[in-house]
PDB file of C-alpha atoms and ligand atoms in Angstrom:
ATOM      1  CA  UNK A  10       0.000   0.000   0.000  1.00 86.00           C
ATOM      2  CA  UNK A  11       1.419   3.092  -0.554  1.00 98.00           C
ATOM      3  CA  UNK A  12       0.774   5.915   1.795  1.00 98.00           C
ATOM      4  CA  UNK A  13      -0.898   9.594   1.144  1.00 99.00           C
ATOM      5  CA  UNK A  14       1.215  12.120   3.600  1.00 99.00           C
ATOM      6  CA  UNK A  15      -0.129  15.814   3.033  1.00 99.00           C
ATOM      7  CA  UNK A  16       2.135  17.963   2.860  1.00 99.00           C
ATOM      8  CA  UNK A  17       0.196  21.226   4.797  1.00 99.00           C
ATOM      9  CA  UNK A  18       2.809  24.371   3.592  1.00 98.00           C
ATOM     10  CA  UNK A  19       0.233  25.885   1.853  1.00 98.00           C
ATOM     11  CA  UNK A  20      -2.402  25.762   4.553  1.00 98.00           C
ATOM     12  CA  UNK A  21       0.580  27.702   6.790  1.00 98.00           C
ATOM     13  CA  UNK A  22       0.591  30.043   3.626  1.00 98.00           C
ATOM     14  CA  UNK A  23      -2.538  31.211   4.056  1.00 98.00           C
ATOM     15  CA  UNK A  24      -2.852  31.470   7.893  1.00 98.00           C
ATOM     16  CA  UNK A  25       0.606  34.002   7.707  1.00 98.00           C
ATOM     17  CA  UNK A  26      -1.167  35.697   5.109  1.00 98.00           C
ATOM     18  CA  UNK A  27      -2.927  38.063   7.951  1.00 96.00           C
ATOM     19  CA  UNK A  28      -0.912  36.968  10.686  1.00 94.00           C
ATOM     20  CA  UNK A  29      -3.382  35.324  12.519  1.00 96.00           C
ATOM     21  CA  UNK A  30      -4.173  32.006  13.622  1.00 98.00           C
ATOM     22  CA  UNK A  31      -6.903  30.722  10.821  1.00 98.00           C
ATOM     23  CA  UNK A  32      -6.660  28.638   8.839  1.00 98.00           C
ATOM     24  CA  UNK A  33      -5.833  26.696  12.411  1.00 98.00           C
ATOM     25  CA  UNK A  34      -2.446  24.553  10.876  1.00 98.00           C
ATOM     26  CA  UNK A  35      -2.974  22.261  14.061  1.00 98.00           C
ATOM     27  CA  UNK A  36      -6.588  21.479  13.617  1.00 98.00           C
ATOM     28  CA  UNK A  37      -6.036  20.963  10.069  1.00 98.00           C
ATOM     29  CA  UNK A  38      -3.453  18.472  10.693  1.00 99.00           C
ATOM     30  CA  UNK A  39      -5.988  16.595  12.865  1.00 98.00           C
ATOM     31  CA  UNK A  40      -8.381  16.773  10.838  1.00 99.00           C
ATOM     32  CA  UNK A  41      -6.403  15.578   7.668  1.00 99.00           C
ATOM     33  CA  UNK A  42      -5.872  12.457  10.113  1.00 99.00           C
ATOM     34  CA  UNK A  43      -9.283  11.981  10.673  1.00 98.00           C
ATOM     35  CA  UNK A  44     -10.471  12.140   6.969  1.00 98.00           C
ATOM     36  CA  UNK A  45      -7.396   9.369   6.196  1.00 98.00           C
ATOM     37  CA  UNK A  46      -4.343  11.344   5.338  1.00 98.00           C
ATOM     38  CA  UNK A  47      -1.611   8.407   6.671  1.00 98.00           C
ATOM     39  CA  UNK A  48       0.896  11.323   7.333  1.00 99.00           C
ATOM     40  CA  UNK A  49       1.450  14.973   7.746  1.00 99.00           C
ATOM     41  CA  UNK A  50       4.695  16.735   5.871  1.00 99.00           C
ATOM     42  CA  UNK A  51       5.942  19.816   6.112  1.00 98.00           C
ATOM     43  CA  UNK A  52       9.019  21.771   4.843  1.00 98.00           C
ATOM     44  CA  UNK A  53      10.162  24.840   7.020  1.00 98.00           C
ATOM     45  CA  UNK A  54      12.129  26.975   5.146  1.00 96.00           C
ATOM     46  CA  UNK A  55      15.106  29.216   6.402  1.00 94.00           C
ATOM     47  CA  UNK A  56      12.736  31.995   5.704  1.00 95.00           C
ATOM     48  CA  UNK A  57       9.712  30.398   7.555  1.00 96.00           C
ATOM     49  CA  UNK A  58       7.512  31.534   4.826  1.00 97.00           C
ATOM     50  CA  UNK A  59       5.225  28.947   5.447  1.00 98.00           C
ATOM     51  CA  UNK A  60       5.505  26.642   8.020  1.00 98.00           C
ATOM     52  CA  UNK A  61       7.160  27.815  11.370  1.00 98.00           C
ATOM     53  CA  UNK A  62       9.874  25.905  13.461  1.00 98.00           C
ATOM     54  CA  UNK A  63       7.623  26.431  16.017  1.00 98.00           C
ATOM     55  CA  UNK A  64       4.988  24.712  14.053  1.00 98.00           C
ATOM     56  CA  UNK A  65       6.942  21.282  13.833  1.00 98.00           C
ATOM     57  CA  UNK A  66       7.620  21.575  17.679  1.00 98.00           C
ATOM     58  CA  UNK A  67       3.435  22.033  17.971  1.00 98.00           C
ATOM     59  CA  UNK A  68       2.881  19.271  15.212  1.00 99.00           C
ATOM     60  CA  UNK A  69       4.888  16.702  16.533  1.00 98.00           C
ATOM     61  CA  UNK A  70       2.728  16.706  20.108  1.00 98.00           C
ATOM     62  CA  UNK A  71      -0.771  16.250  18.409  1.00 98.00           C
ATOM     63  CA  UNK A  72       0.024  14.333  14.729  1.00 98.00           C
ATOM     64  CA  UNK A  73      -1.228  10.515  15.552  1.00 98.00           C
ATOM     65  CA  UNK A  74       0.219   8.673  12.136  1.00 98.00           C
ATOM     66  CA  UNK A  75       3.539   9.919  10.728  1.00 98.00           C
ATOM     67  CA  UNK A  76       5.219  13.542  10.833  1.00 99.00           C
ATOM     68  CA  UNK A  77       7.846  13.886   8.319  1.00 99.00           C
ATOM     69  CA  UNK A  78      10.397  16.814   8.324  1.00 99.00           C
ATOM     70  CA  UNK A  79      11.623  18.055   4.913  1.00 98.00           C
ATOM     71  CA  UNK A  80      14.327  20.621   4.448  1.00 98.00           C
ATOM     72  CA  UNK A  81      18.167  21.791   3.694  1.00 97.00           C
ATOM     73  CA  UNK A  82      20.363  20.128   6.556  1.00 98.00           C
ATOM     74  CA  UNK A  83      22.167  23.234   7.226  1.00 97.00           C
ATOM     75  CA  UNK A  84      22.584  23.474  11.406  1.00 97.00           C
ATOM     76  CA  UNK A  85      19.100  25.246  12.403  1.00 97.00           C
ATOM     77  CA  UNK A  86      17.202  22.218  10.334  1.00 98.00           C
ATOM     78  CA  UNK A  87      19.300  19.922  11.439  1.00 98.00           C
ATOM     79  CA  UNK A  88      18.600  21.101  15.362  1.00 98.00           C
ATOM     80  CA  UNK A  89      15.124  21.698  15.278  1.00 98.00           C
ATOM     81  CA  UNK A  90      15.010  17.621  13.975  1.00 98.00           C
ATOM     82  CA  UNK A  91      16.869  16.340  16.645  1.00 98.00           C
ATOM     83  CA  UNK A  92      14.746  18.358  18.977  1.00 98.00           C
ATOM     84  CA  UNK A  93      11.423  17.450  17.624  1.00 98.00           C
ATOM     85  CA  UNK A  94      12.443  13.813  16.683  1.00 98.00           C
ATOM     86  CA  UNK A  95       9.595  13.140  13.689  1.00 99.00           C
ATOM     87  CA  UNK A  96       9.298   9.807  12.038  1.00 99.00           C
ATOM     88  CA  UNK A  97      10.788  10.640   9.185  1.00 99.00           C
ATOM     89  CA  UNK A  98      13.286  13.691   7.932  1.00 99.00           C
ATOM     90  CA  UNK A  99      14.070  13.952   4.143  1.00 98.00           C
ATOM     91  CA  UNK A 100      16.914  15.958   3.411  1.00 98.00           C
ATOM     92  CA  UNK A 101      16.032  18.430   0.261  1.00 98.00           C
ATOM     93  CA  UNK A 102      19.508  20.369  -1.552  1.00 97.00           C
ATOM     94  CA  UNK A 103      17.346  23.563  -1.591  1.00 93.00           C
ATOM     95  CA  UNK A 104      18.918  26.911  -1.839  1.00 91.00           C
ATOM     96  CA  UNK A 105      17.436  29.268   0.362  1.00 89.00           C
ATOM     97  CA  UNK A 106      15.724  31.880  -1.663  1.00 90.00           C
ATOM     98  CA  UNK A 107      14.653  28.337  -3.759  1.00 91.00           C
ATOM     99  CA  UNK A 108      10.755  29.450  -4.540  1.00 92.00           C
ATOM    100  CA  UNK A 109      10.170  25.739  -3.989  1.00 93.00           C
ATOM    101  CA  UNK A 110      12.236  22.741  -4.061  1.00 92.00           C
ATOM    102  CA  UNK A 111      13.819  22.136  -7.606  1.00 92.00           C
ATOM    103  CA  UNK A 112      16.787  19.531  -7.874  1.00 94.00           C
ATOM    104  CA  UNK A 113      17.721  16.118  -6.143  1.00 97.00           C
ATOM    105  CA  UNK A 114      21.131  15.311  -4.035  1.00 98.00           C
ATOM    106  CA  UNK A 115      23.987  14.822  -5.993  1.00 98.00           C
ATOM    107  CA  UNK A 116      24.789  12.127  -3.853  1.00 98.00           C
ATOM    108  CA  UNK A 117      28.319  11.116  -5.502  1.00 98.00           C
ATOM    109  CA  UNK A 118      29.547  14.749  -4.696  1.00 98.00           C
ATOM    110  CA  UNK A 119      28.124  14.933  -1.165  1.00 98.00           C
ATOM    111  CA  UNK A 120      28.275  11.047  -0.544  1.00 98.00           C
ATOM    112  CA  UNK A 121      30.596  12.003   3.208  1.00 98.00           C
ATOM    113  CA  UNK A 122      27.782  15.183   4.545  1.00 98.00           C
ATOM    114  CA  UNK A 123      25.209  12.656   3.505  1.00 98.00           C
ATOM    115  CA  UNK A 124      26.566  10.027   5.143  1.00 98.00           C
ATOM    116  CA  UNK A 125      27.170  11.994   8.532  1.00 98.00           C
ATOM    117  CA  UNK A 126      24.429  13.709   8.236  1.00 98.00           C
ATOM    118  CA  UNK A 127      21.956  10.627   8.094  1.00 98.00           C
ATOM    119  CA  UNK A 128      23.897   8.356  11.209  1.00 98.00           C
ATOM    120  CA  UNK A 129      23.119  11.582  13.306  1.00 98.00           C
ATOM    121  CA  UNK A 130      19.911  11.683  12.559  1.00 98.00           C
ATOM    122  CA  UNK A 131      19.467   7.449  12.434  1.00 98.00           C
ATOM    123  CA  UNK A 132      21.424   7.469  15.778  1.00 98.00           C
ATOM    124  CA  UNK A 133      18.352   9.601  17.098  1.00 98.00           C
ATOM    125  CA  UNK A 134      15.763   6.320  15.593  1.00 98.00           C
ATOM    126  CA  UNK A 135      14.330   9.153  13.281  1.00 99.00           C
ATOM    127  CA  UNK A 136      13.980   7.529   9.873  1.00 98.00           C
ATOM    128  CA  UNK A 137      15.714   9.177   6.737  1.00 99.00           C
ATOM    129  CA  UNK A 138      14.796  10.019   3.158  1.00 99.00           C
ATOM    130  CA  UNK A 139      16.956  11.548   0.485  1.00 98.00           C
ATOM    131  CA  UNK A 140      15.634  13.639  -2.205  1.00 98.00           C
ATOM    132  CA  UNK A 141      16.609  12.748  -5.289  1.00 98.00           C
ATOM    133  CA  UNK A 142      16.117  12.784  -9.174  1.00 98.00           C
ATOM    134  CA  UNK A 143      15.445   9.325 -11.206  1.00 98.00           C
ATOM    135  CA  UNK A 144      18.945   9.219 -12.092  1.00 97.00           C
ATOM    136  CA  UNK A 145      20.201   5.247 -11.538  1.00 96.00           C
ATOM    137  CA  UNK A 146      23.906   6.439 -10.680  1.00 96.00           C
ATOM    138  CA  UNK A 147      21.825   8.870  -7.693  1.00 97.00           C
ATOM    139  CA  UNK A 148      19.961   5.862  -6.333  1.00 97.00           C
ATOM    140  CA  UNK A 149      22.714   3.176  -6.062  1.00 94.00           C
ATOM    141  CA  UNK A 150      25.099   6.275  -4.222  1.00 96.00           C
ATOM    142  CA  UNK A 151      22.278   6.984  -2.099  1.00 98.00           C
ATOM    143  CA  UNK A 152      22.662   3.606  -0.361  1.00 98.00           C
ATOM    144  CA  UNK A 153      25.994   4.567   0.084  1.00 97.00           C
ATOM    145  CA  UNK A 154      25.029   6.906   2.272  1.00 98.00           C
ATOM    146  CA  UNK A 155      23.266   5.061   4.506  1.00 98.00           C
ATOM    147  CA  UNK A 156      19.703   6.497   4.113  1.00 98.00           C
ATOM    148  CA  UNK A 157      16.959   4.151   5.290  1.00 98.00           C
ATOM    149  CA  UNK A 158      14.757   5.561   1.712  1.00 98.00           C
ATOM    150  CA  UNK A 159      14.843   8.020  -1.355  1.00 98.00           C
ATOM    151  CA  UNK A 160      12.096  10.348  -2.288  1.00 98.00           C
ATOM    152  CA  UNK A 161      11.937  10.521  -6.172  1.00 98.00           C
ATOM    153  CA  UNK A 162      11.812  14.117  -7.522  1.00 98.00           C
ATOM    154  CA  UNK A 163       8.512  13.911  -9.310  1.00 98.00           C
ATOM    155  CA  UNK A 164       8.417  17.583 -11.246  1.00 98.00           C
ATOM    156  CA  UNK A 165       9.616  15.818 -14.585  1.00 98.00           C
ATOM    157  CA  UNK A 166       7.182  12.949 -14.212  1.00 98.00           C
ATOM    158  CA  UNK A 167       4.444  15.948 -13.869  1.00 98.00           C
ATOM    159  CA  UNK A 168       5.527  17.998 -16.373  1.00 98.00           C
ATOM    160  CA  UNK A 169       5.668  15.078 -19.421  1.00 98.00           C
ATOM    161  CA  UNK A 170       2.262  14.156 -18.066  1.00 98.00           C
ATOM    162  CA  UNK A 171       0.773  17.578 -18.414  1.00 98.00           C
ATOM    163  CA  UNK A 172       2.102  17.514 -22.198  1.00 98.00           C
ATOM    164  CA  UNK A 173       0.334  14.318 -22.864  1.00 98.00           C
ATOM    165  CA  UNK A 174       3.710  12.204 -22.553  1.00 98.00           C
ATOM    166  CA  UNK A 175       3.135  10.276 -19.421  1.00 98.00           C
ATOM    167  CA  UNK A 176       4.816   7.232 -20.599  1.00 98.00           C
ATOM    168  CA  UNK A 177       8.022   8.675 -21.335  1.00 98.00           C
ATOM    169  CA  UNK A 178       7.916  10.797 -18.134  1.00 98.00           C
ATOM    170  CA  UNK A 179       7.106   8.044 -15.699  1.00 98.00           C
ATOM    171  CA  UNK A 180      10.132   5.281 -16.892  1.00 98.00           C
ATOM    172  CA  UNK A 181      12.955   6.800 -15.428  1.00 98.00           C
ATOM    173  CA  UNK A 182      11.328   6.392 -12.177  1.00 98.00           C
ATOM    174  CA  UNK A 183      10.138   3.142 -12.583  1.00 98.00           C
ATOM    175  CA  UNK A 184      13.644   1.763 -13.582  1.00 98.00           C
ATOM    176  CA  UNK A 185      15.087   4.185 -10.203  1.00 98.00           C
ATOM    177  CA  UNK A 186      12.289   2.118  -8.362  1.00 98.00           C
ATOM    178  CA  UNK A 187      14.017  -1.060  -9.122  1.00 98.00           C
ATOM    179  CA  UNK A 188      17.530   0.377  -8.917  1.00 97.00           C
ATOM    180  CA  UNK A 189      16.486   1.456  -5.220  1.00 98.00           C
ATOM    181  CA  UNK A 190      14.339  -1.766  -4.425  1.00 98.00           C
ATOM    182  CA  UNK A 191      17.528  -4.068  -5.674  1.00 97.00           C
ATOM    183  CA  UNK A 192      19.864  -2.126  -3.322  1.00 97.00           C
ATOM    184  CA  UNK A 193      17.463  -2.087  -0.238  1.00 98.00           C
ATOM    185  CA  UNK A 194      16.419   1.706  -0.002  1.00 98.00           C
ATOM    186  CA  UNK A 195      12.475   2.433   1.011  1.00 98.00           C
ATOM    187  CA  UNK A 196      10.581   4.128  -2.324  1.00 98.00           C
ATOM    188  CA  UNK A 197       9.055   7.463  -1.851  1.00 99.00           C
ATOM    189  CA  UNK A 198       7.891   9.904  -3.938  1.00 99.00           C
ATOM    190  CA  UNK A 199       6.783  13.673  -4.115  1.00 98.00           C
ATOM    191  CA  UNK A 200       7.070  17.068  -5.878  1.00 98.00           C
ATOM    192  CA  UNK A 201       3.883  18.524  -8.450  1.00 98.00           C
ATOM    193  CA  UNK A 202       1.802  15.178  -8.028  1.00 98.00           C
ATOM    194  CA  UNK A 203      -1.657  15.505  -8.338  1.00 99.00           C
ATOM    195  CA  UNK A 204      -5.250  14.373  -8.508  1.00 99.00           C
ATOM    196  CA  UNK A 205      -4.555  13.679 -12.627  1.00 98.00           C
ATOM    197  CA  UNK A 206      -1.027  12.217 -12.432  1.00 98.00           C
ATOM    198  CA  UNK A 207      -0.779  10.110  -9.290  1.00 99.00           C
ATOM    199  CA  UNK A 208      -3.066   7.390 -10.349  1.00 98.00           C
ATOM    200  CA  UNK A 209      -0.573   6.508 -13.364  1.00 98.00           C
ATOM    201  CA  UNK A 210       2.483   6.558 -11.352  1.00 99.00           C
ATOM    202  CA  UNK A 211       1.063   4.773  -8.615  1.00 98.00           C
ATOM    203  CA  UNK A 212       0.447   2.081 -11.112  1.00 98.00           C
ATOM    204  CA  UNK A 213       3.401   2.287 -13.078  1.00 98.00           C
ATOM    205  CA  UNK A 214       6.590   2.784 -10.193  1.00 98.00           C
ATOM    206  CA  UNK A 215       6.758  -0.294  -8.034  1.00 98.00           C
ATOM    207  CA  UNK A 216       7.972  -1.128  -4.673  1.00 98.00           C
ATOM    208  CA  UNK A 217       6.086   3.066  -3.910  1.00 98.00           C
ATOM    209  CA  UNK A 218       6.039   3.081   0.228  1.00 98.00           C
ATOM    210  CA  UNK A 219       4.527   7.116   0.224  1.00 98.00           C
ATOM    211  CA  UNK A 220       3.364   9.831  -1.500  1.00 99.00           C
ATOM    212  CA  UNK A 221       3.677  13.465  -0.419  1.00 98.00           C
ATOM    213  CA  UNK A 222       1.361  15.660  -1.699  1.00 99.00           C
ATOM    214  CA  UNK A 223       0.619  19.561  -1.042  1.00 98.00           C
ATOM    215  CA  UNK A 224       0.419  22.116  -3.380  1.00 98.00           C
ATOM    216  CA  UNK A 225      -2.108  20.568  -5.804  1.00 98.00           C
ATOM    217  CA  UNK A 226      -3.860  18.816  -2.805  1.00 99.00           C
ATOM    218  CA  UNK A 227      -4.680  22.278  -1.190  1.00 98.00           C
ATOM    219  CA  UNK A 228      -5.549  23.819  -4.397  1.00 98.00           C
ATOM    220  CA  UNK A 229      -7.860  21.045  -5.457  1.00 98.00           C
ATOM    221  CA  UNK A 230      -9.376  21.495  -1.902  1.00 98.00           C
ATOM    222  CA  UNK A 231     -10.077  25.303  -2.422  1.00 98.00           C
ATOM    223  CA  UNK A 232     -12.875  23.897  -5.054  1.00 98.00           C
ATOM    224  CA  UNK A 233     -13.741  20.187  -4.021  1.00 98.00           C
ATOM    225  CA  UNK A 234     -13.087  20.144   0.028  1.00 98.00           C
ATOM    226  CA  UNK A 235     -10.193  18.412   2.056  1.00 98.00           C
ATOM    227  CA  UNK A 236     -11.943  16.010   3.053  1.00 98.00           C
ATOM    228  CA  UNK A 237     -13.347  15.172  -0.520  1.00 98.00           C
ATOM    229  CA  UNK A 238      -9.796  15.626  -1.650  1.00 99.00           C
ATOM    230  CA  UNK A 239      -7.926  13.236   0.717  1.00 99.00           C
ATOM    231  CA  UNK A 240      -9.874  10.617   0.183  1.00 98.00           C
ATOM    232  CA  UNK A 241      -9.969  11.297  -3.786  1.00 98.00           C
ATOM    233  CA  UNK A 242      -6.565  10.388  -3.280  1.00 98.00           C
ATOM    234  CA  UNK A 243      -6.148   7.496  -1.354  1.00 98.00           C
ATOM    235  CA  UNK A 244      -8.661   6.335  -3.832  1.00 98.00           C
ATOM    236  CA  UNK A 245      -6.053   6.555  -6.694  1.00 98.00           C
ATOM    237  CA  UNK A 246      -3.674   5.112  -4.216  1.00 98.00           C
ATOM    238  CA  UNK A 247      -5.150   1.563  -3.464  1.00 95.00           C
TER     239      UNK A 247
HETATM  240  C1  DXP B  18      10.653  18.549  -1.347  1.00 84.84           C
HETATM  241  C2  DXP B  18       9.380  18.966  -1.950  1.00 84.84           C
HETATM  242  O1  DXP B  18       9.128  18.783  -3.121  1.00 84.84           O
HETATM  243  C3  DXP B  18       8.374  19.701  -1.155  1.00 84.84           C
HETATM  244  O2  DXP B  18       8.739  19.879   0.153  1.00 84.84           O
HETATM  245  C4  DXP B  18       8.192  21.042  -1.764  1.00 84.84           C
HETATM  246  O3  DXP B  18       9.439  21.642  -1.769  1.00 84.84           O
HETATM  247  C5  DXP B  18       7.208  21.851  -1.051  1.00 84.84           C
HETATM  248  O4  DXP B  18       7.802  23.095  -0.746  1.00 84.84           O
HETATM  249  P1  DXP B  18       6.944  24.424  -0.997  1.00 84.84           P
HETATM  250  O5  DXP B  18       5.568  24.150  -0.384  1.00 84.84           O
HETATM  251  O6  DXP B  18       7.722  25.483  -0.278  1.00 84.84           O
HETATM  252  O7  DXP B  18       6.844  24.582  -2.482  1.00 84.84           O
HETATM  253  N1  LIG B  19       8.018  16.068  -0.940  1.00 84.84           N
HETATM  254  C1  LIG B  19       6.966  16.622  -1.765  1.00 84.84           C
HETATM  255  C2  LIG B  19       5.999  17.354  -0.908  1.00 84.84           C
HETATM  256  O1  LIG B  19       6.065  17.285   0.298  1.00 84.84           O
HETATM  257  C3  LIG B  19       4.924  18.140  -1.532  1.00 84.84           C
HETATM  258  O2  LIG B  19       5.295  18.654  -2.783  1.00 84.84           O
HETATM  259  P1  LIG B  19       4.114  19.419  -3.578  1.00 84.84           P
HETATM  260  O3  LIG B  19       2.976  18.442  -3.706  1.00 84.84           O
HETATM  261  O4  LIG B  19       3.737  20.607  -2.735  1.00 84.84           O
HETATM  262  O5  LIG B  19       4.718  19.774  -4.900  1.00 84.84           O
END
């Protein structure tokens, strides 16, 4: 089965929009839980333009399935995970004035900061995920390093599907799939997937452990409700 985690950025987007406190990003959490989301995700940036560090610290006393933690491991990130301790941190090469996340690890070049990087955080029991693109030379390195998964980079896979070339866009991460599933690494996936594209990869990428999904989730919600949309998805992902 392969899990829906929702990644709730956006939702912080719109709460620090007036600087209030609605939408409530706690309640919302909760109640993503309770309509089936199988995990919550979110990605504070240096900037906290979204979510807050604060927020994880709040998130990680009231999420019931699986909080995942995705980010840059420069030393703040890196502290506020071994502080809050989620399930799951996924380390993400993103510059910080990145206006989202837009390139996997080179994990030949930073094979050693990996490495160190992901025994710190494994020596804490917090499971680890690497970002990367569905580059076969990527995957077999990033078992080098140690990481218990990889999340596939799925903005290319979106993209060819959007232009009506979903076969072509979706083998690179099947054959990555098997690359990672021969060398032991956990599959995940994330990055522009959607209500129209998951269904296809879902089917096409084996070995898939989780999905995590935000910006089109949210937007789709804005015209056919969370909980409508949450369960639209884990739907496609039976
Ligand atoms: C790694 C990844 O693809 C997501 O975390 C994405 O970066 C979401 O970040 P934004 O919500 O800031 O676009
Ligand atoms: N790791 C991907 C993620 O958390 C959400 O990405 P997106 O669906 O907001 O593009």
């Amino acid at each position: 089965m392969t899990k829906l985690s929702v990644n709730i950025n956006k939702i912080a987007t719109l709460r620090n929009a007036r600087g209030g406190n609605l939408p409530n990003l706690l309640k919302s959490a909760k109640d993503i839980e309770d309509f089936g989301g199988q995990g919550i995700t979110i990605h504070p940036r240096p900037d906290e333009r979204h979510i807050r560090y604060q927020d994880a610290r709040d998130l990680k006393k009231i999420v019931t399935t699986e909080l995942n933690i995705e980010g840059n491991p420069v030393s703040k990130f890196i502290d506020l995970v071994l502080e809050v301790k989620p399930d799951q941190v996924t380390l993400v090469p993103d510059a910080e004035d990145a206006i989202t996340s837009n390139a996997g690890w080179d994990t030949i070049k930073h094979l050693d900061f990996l490495k160190d990087v992901i025994e710190t955080f494994k020596s804490e029991g917090i499971r680890t995920s690497i970002f990367v693109d569905p580059d076969n030379e990527m995957v077999k390195a990033a078992a080098d390093t140690g990481t218990d998964r990889i999340e596939l980079y799925t903005e290319s896979y979106a993209l060819a599907y959007s232009k009506n070339d979903k076969e072509a866009g979706v083998a690179p991460f099947a054959e990555a799939a098997k690359s990672a599933h021969e060398v032991g690494l956990g599959i995940n996936a994330g990055h522009d997937l959607s209500l129209e594209n998951v269904k296809y990869f879902k089917e096409s990428v084996p070995h898939l452990l989780e999905v995590s999904i935000g910006h089109a989730l949210i937007c789709e919600s804005l015209y056919m409700g969370l909980e409508n949309v949450v369960n639209m998805y884990l739907n496609r992902l039976k």
